Tab-separated table of C-alpha atoms and ligand atoms in Angstrom:
chain	number	residue	atom	x	y	z
E	460	UNK	CA	129.904	35.158	16.081
E	461	UNK	CA	132.637	33.202	14.265
E	462	UNK	CA	134.563	29.979	15.316
E	463	UNK	CA	136.533	31.850	17.862
E	464	UNK	CA	133.568	33.546	19.440
E	465	UNK	CA	134.473	36.884	18.170
E	466	UNK	CA	132.103	39.213	16.537
E	467	UNK	CA	132.549	39.722	12.763
E	468	UNK	CA	135.654	42.006	11.914
E	469	UNK	CA	135.156	45.477	10.514
E	470	UNK	CA	135.724	45.451	6.794
E	471	UNK	CA	139.301	45.331	5.771
E	472	UNK	CA	138.914	48.438	3.638
E	473	UNK	CA	137.502	50.336	6.659
E	474	UNK	CA	140.519	49.321	8.735
E	475	UNK	CA	143.148	50.321	6.159
E	476	UNK	CA	141.454	53.633	5.565
E	477	UNK	CA	140.771	54.651	9.202
E	478	UNK	CA	144.036	53.644	10.836
E	479	UNK	CA	147.482	55.271	10.946
E	480	UNK	CA	149.919	54.337	8.222
E	481	UNK	CA	153.575	54.613	7.661
E	482	UNK	CA	155.340	54.309	4.299
E	483	UNK	CA	158.919	55.105	5.449
E	484	UNK	CA	160.396	51.709	4.857
E	485	UNK	CA	159.407	51.847	1.115
E	486	UNK	CA	159.294	48.202	0.686
E	487	UNK	CA	156.335	46.546	-1.008
E	488	UNK	CA	153.432	47.975	1.083
E	489	UNK	CA	153.021	50.761	3.658
E	490	UNK	CA	152.644	49.608	7.340
E	491	UNK	CA	149.286	49.941	9.076
E	492	UNK	CA	148.689	50.211	12.744
E	493	UNK	CA	146.029	48.035	13.998
E	494	UNK	CA	145.413	46.366	17.503
E	495	UNK	CA	148.487	47.970	18.815
E	496	UNK	CA	151.061	46.807	16.280
E	497	UNK	CA	152.341	47.870	12.755
E	498	UNK	CA	151.707	45.421	9.845
E	499	UNK	CA	151.686	45.146	6.147
E	500	UNK	CA	148.137	45.109	4.880
E	501	UNK	CA	148.828	41.840	3.291
E	502	UNK	CA	149.754	40.137	6.521
E	503	UNK	CA	147.003	42.126	8.360
E	504	UNK	CA	144.385	40.749	6.231
E	505	UNK	CA	145.711	37.265	6.824
E	506	UNK	CA	146.010	37.881	10.521
E	507	UNK	CA	142.333	39.122	10.894
E	508	UNK	CA	141.236	36.037	8.869
E	509	UNK	CA	143.209	33.838	11.324
E	510	UNK	CA	141.864	35.667	14.329
E	511	UNK	CA	138.276	34.665	13.130
E	512	UNK	CA	138.698	31.372	11.642
E	513	UNK	CA	141.756	29.550	12.918
E	514	UNK	CA	141.031	26.418	15.172
E	515	UNK	CA	144.204	25.327	17.062
E	516	UNK	CA	144.739	21.644	17.583
E	517	UNK	CA	145.861	20.730	21.177
E	518	UNK	CA	148.950	18.989	19.602
E	519	UNK	CA	149.963	22.084	17.654
E	520	UNK	CA	153.078	23.846	18.605
E	521	UNK	CA	153.287	27.626	17.709
E	522	UNK	CA	156.655	28.878	16.582
E	523	UNK	CA	156.474	32.592	17.438
E	524	UNK	CA	158.897	35.388	16.632
E	525	UNK	CA	159.097	38.982	15.564
E	526	UNK	CA	160.849	39.260	12.040
E	527	UNK	CA	164.532	38.683	11.722
E	528	UNK	CA	165.105	37.104	15.127
E	529	UNK	CA	165.926	33.654	13.954
E	530	UNK	CA	162.711	32.253	12.942
E	531	UNK	CA	163.946	30.503	9.792
E	532	UNK	CA	166.563	28.596	11.991
E	533	UNK	CA	163.877	27.856	14.588
E	534	UNK	CA	161.573	26.450	11.814
E	535	UNK	CA	164.400	24.380	10.258
E	536	UNK	CA	165.280	22.861	13.673
E	537	UNK	CA	161.736	22.168	14.653
E	538	UNK	CA	160.947	20.659	11.267
E	539	UNK	CA	164.104	18.501	11.474
E	540	UNK	CA	163.220	17.476	15.097
E	541	UNK	CA	159.601	16.430	14.496
E	542	UNK	CA	160.341	14.606	11.257
E	543	UNK	CA	163.499	12.791	11.981
E	544	UNK	CA	161.930	9.380	12.350
E	545	UNK	CA	159.301	9.996	9.667
E	546	UNK	CA	160.256	8.441	6.447
E	547	UNK	CA	157.730	10.284	4.236
E	548	UNK	CA	158.846	13.760	5.553
E	549	UNK	CA	162.582	13.437	6.384
E	550	UNK	CA	163.938	15.153	3.302
E	551	UNK	CA	161.676	18.108	3.562
E	552	UNK	CA	164.475	20.595	4.349
E	553	UNK	CA	166.485	19.547	1.255
E	554	UNK	CA	163.656	20.477	-1.058
E	555	UNK	CA	161.899	23.427	0.534
E	556	UNK	CA	162.942	26.584	2.210
E	557	UNK	CA	162.130	26.176	5.955
E	558	UNK	CA	159.213	28.738	5.710
E	559	UNK	CA	157.456	26.552	3.145
E	560	UNK	CA	157.631	23.433	5.351
E	561	UNK	CA	155.035	24.595	7.895
E	562	UNK	CA	151.895	26.578	7.952
E	563	UNK	CA	152.441	30.388	8.360
E	564	UNK	CA	149.439	31.510	10.244
E	565	UNK	CA	148.917	34.990	8.839
E	566	UNK	CA	150.174	34.144	5.343
E	567	UNK	CA	148.918	30.667	4.345
E	568	UNK	CA	145.668	30.132	6.146
E	569	UNK	CA	143.698	32.817	4.198
E	570	UNK	CA	144.953	31.228	0.926
E	571	UNK	CA	144.020	27.807	1.959
E	572	UNK	CA	141.596	27.697	4.919
E	573	UNK	CA	141.219	23.933	5.032
E	574	UNK	CA	145.028	23.401	5.301
E	575	UNK	CA	144.594	23.693	9.076
E	576	UNK	CA	142.720	20.487	9.214
E	577	UNK	CA	144.996	18.476	6.742
E	578	UNK	CA	145.834	15.207	8.417
E	579	UNK	CA	149.199	15.045	6.865
E	580	UNK	CA	150.399	18.403	8.028
E	581	UNK	CA	153.180	18.810	10.644
E	582	UNK	CA	152.053	19.740	14.205
E	583	UNK	CA	153.908	23.035	13.797
E	584	UNK	CA	152.489	26.471	12.917
E	585	UNK	CA	154.603	29.710	12.622
E	586	UNK	CA	153.396	33.270	13.231
E	587	UNK	CA	154.826	36.612	13.742
E	588	UNK	CA	151.723	37.951	15.442
E	589	UNK	CA	152.150	39.561	18.814
E	590	UNK	CA	150.957	37.478	21.764
E	591	UNK	CA	147.927	39.793	22.284
E	592	UNK	CA	146.762	39.473	18.614
E	593	UNK	CA	146.970	35.624	18.501
E	594	UNK	CA	143.665	33.923	17.652
E	595	UNK	CA	141.837	32.937	20.851
E	596	UNK	CA	141.739	29.339	20.220
E	597	UNK	CA	145.396	29.289	20.524
E	598	UNK	CA	145.379	30.766	23.856
E	599	UNK	CA	142.461	28.597	25.058
E	600	UNK	CA	143.674	25.269	23.618
E	601	UNK	CA	146.371	23.255	25.449
E	602	UNK	CA	149.008	23.857	22.783
E	603	UNK	CA	152.430	25.014	23.337
E	604	UNK	CA	154.365	27.966	21.855
E	605	UNK	CA	158.026	28.516	21.402
E	606	UNK	CA	159.243	32.111	21.282
E	607	UNK	CA	162.470	33.187	19.827
E	608	UNK	CA	163.903	36.815	20.332
E	609	UNK	CA	167.190	38.434	19.450
E	610	UNK	CA	169.221	41.465	20.467
E	611	UNK	CA	167.293	44.369	18.889
E	612	UNK	CA	170.418	45.895	17.285
E	613	UNK	CA	171.268	42.811	15.262
E	614	UNK	CA	167.473	42.222	14.537
E	615	UNK	CA	167.350	45.707	13.219
E	616	UNK	CA	170.401	45.415	10.970
E	617	UNK	CA	169.028	42.149	9.650
E	618	UNK	CA	165.797	43.625	9.038
E	619	UNK	CA	167.283	46.545	7.074
E	620	UNK	CA	169.176	44.166	4.904
E	621	UNK	CA	165.992	42.098	4.372
E	622	UNK	CA	164.031	45.256	3.507
E	623	UNK	CA	166.566	45.960	0.798
E	624	UNK	CA	166.247	42.344	-0.460
E	625	UNK	CA	162.470	42.583	-0.877
E	626	UNK	CA	161.776	46.035	-2.084
E	627	UNK	CA	160.023	46.414	-5.194
E	628	UNK	CA	160.519	48.491	-8.453
E	629	UNK	CA	163.639	50.616	-8.181
E	630	UNK	CA	163.076	52.369	-5.082
E	631	UNK	CA	166.403	53.720	-3.899
E	632	UNK	CA	167.816	51.834	-0.896
E	633	UNK	CA	166.588	53.125	2.441
E	634	UNK	CA	169.224	54.977	4.312
E	635	UNK	CA	170.085	53.015	7.454
E	636	UNK	CA	169.549	56.115	9.705
E	637	UNK	CA	166.011	56.522	8.387
E	638	UNK	CA	165.176	53.017	8.901
E	639	UNK	CA	166.739	53.126	12.338
E	640	UNK	CA	164.511	56.147	13.344
E	641	UNK	CA	161.480	54.253	12.233
E	642	UNK	CA	162.503	51.140	14.177
E	643	UNK	CA	163.318	53.222	17.320
E	644	UNK	CA	159.843	54.490	17.349
E	645	UNK	CA	158.459	50.994	17.109
E	646	UNK	CA	157.512	51.297	13.382
E	647	UNK	CA	158.543	47.914	11.909
E	648	UNK	CA	156.458	44.937	10.653
E	649	UNK	CA	154.787	43.396	13.695
E	650	UNK	CA	156.569	46.145	15.847
E	651	UNK	CA	157.082	47.757	18.271
E	652	UNK	CA	159.639	45.060	18.782
E	653	UNK	CA	159.708	45.722	22.618
E	654	UNK	CA	155.997	45.072	22.890
E	655	UNK	CA	156.439	41.836	20.878
E	656	UNK	CA	159.085	40.519	23.221
E	657	UNK	CA	157.240	41.738	26.272
E	658	UNK	CA	154.000	39.974	25.417
E	659	UNK	CA	155.683	36.605	25.027
E	660	UNK	CA	157.999	37.185	27.938
E	661	UNK	CA	155.136	37.843	30.269
E	662	UNK	CA	153.256	34.696	28.964
E	663	UNK	CA	156.375	32.595	29.418
E	664	UNK	CA	156.729	33.832	33.185
E	665	UNK	CA	152.997	33.186	33.887
E	666	UNK	CA	153.066	29.821	32.154
E	667	UNK	CA	156.485	28.459	31.478
E	668	UNK	CA	155.159	24.964	30.636
E	669	UNK	CA	153.176	26.407	27.844
E	670	UNK	CA	155.562	29.188	26.414
E	671	UNK	CA	159.122	28.150	25.847
E	672	UNK	CA	161.178	31.374	25.594
E	673	UNK	CA	164.401	31.273	23.446
E	674	UNK	CA	167.134	33.628	22.585
E	675	UNK	CA	168.979	33.522	19.266
E	676	UNK	CA	172.277	34.273	20.956
E	677	UNK	CA	171.875	31.296	23.321
E	678	UNK	CA	171.096	29.119	20.303
E	679	UNK	CA	174.278	30.191	18.628
E	680	UNK	CA	176.568	29.788	21.636
E	681	UNK	CA	174.991	26.612	23.240
E	682	UNK	CA	173.503	24.933	20.257
E	683	UNK	CA	173.307	21.436	21.445
E	684	UNK	CA	171.736	21.983	24.790
E	685	UNK	CA	169.207	24.423	23.267
E	686	UNK	CA	168.219	22.131	20.653
E	687	UNK	CA	167.781	19.282	23.125
E	688	UNK	CA	165.465	21.468	25.214
E	689	UNK	CA	163.673	22.558	22.078
E	690	UNK	CA	163.000	18.862	21.186
E	691	UNK	CA	161.698	18.105	24.667
E	692	UNK	CA	159.291	21.182	24.394
E	693	UNK	CA	158.091	20.064	20.951
E	694	UNK	CA	157.297	16.605	22.520
E	695	UNK	CA	159.984	14.881	20.385
E	696	UNK	CA	162.862	14.422	23.003
E	697	UNK	CA	166.037	12.722	21.811
E	698	UNK	CA	166.522	9.317	23.397
E	699	UNK	CA	169.683	8.209	25.085
E	700	UNK	CA	170.403	6.009	22.046
E	701	UNK	CA	170.064	8.873	19.645
E	702	UNK	CA	172.250	11.083	21.603
E	703	UNK	CA	174.920	8.406	21.706
E	704	UNK	CA	174.722	7.976	18.017
E	705	UNK	CA	175.369	11.716	17.448
E	706	UNK	CA	171.790	12.497	16.249
E	707	UNK	CA	171.554	15.800	17.746
E	708	UNK	CA	174.946	16.906	16.184
E	709	UNK	CA	173.652	15.589	12.818
E	710	UNK	CA	170.495	17.468	12.984
E	711	UNK	CA	172.298	20.710	14.027
E	712	UNK	CA	174.565	20.330	11.011
E	713	UNK	CA	171.735	19.818	8.831
E	714	UNK	CA	170.129	23.066	10.063
E	715	UNK	CA	173.319	25.121	10.087
E	716	UNK	CA	173.357	28.404	8.194
E	717	UNK	CA	176.263	27.081	6.338
E	718	UNK	CA	174.519	23.938	5.175
E	719	UNK	CA	171.067	25.497	4.482
E	720	UNK	CA	172.352	28.378	2.468
E	721	UNK	CA	174.301	26.065	0.237
E	722	UNK	CA	171.256	23.989	-0.808
E	723	UNK	CA	170.156	24.679	-4.303
E	724	UNK	CA	166.516	25.467	-3.174
E	725	UNK	CA	167.862	28.129	-0.716
E	726	UNK	CA	170.383	29.587	-3.272
E	727	UNK	CA	168.101	29.858	-6.249
E	728	UNK	CA	164.515	29.101	-5.165
E	729	UNK	CA	161.634	31.484	-4.529
E	730	UNK	CA	159.153	31.527	-1.697
E	731	UNK	CA	155.587	32.878	-2.095
E	732	UNK	CA	153.544	33.738	-5.199
E	733	UNK	CA	155.210	33.987	-8.510
E	734	UNK	CA	154.924	37.739	-9.107
E	735	UNK	CA	156.032	38.926	-5.474
E	736	UNK	CA	157.796	35.941	-4.367
E	737	UNK	CA	160.951	36.361	-2.119
E	738	UNK	CA	164.212	34.923	-3.129
E	739	UNK	CA	164.952	32.188	-0.564
E	740	UNK	CA	168.561	33.448	-0.385
E	741	UNK	CA	167.710	36.697	1.488
E	742	UNK	CA	166.733	34.661	4.465
E	743	UNK	CA	170.379	33.545	4.968
E	744	UNK	CA	173.040	36.116	5.595
E	745	UNK	CA	175.634	36.074	8.232
E	746	UNK	CA	173.975	34.860	11.396
E	747	UNK	CA	176.490	36.560	13.643
E	748	UNK	CA	176.249	38.160	17.148
E	749	UNK	CA	177.146	41.865	17.054
E	750	UNK	CA	177.043	42.534	13.362
E	751	UNK	CA	175.270	45.762	14.310
E	752	UNK	CA	178.613	47.284	15.055
E	753	UNK	CA	179.461	47.076	11.275
E	754	UNK	CA	176.497	49.377	10.513
E	755	UNK	CA	175.440	51.325	13.506
E	756	UNK	CA	177.406	54.081	15.472
E	757	UNK	CA	178.028	53.238	19.174
E	758	UNK	CA	175.513	56.166	19.862
E	759	UNK	CA	172.848	54.587	17.852
E	760	UNK	CA	173.428	51.238	19.656
E	761	UNK	CA	173.286	52.878	22.924
E	762	UNK	CA	169.954	54.741	21.981
E	763	UNK	CA	168.224	51.410	21.068
E	764	UNK	CA	169.626	49.828	24.199
E	765	UNK	CA	168.164	52.664	26.313
E	766	UNK	CA	164.824	52.546	24.624
E	767	UNK	CA	164.633	48.729	25.220
E	768	UNK	CA	165.712	49.132	28.848
E	769	UNK	CA	163.022	51.704	29.419
E	770	UNK	CA	160.255	49.770	27.605
E	771	UNK	CA	161.133	46.520	29.395
E	772	UNK	CA	161.874	47.970	32.906
E	773	UNK	CA	160.014	46.076	35.548
E	774	UNK	CA	159.371	43.042	33.435
E	775	UNK	CA	162.541	41.112	34.771
E	776	UNK	CA	163.733	40.741	31.040
E	777	UNK	CA	166.808	42.386	29.684
E	778	UNK	CA	168.632	41.926	26.425
O	365	A3P	P1	171.589	38.097	9.963
O	365	A3P	O1	170.815	38.916	8.906
O	365	A3P	O2	172.157	38.804	11.028
O	365	A3P	O3	172.675	37.309	9.255
O	365	A3P	P2	164.719	35.386	10.433
O	365	A3P	O4	164.945	33.929	10.253
O	365	A3P	O5	163.917	35.535	11.612
O	365	A3P	O6	164.234	36.008	9.241
O	365	A3P	O7	166.024	35.938	10.728
O	365	A3P	C1	167.098	36.054	9.928
O	365	A3P	C2	168.465	35.994	10.593
O	365	A3P	O8	168.679	34.664	10.997
O	365	A3P	C3	169.511	36.364	9.608
O	365	A3P	O9	170.525	36.991	10.390
O	365	A3P	C4	169.998	35.113	9.159
O	365	A3P	O10	171.352	35.066	8.503
O	365	A3P	C5	169.874	34.169	10.365
O	365	A3P	N1	169.787	32.712	10.000
O	365	A3P	C6	169.009	32.230	9.041
O	365	A3P	N2	169.199	30.878	8.938
O	365	A3P	C7	169.950	30.569	9.947
O	365	A3P	C8	170.586	29.363	10.465
O	365	A3P	N3	170.370	28.211	9.964
O	365	A3P	N4	171.445	29.398	11.537
O	365	A3P	C9	171.763	30.654	12.117
O	365	A3P	N5	171.283	31.774	11.729
O	365	A3P	C10	170.376	31.783	10.671
């Protein structure tokens, strides 16, 4: 048995060859269905590695999200909050895309397994893994989680743009109605989206002290209060003095879409390995509520709403 008390995983090749796959998104890899969710093999390999080798520290806070629901913003805010009085780290966001400031569980650990015990690392770890697929040590340690979700219609449109931004070769752009069909069937990276939301929603209901549940829309419309709550949850609350001096507003401005997207590192930098790195600018687009209306018909919107309503019914959660 490994560090998490689990039996050794089946070989990675075995999984990829025996589980359903879906290549409809035509980005850089096909999706593979494993443990109840769809995932690119590259991330799946990292996820399996993390499930077997990651040891959570009680002081870690996990920033959890499905793709395109606001995790870049959540990371930026969290990094800014925990480093605001730390001279050695307080310029991090000016020099690195938010994704590079903290450990990304299923991407980074496999590349550098000792990074988890680096003394200097920030007490933040990001993951797209569904709640049910998290390494056991996260569930069993006392560490907290923050989950951010977003209206599925906007999350889908954001994902469709992102998929165009990361596709390889000269694959033609994926028609939005084809992508929409896949998404509606739950076939998206770390999807089905409804299961992703449901897993963390239930966990937050059972243990609100441990799982802080956020919505991208609330963060946009009530930023200051949401950021203050986030800081409390991270264990770095703003003092009365800081509030009086406008520290919350300053931090919010630093992490705004407008500011981050205008930084050189986010305009022209790249994230990840040299040959398949992602241009940082694809992480920053409009950041609006309701942009889906510019891309989907009202019927498509209604269809996704109905699917979500049905899948989430009885949970007490609605979008
Ligand atoms: P849009 O594509 O709708 O503009 P993720 O960070 O999970 O990949 O989600 C990406 C979405 O968050 C994109 O939405 C992006 O524009 C938006 N976003 C990125 N940084 C942001 C920020 N600092 N503030 C608000 N929204 C942000």
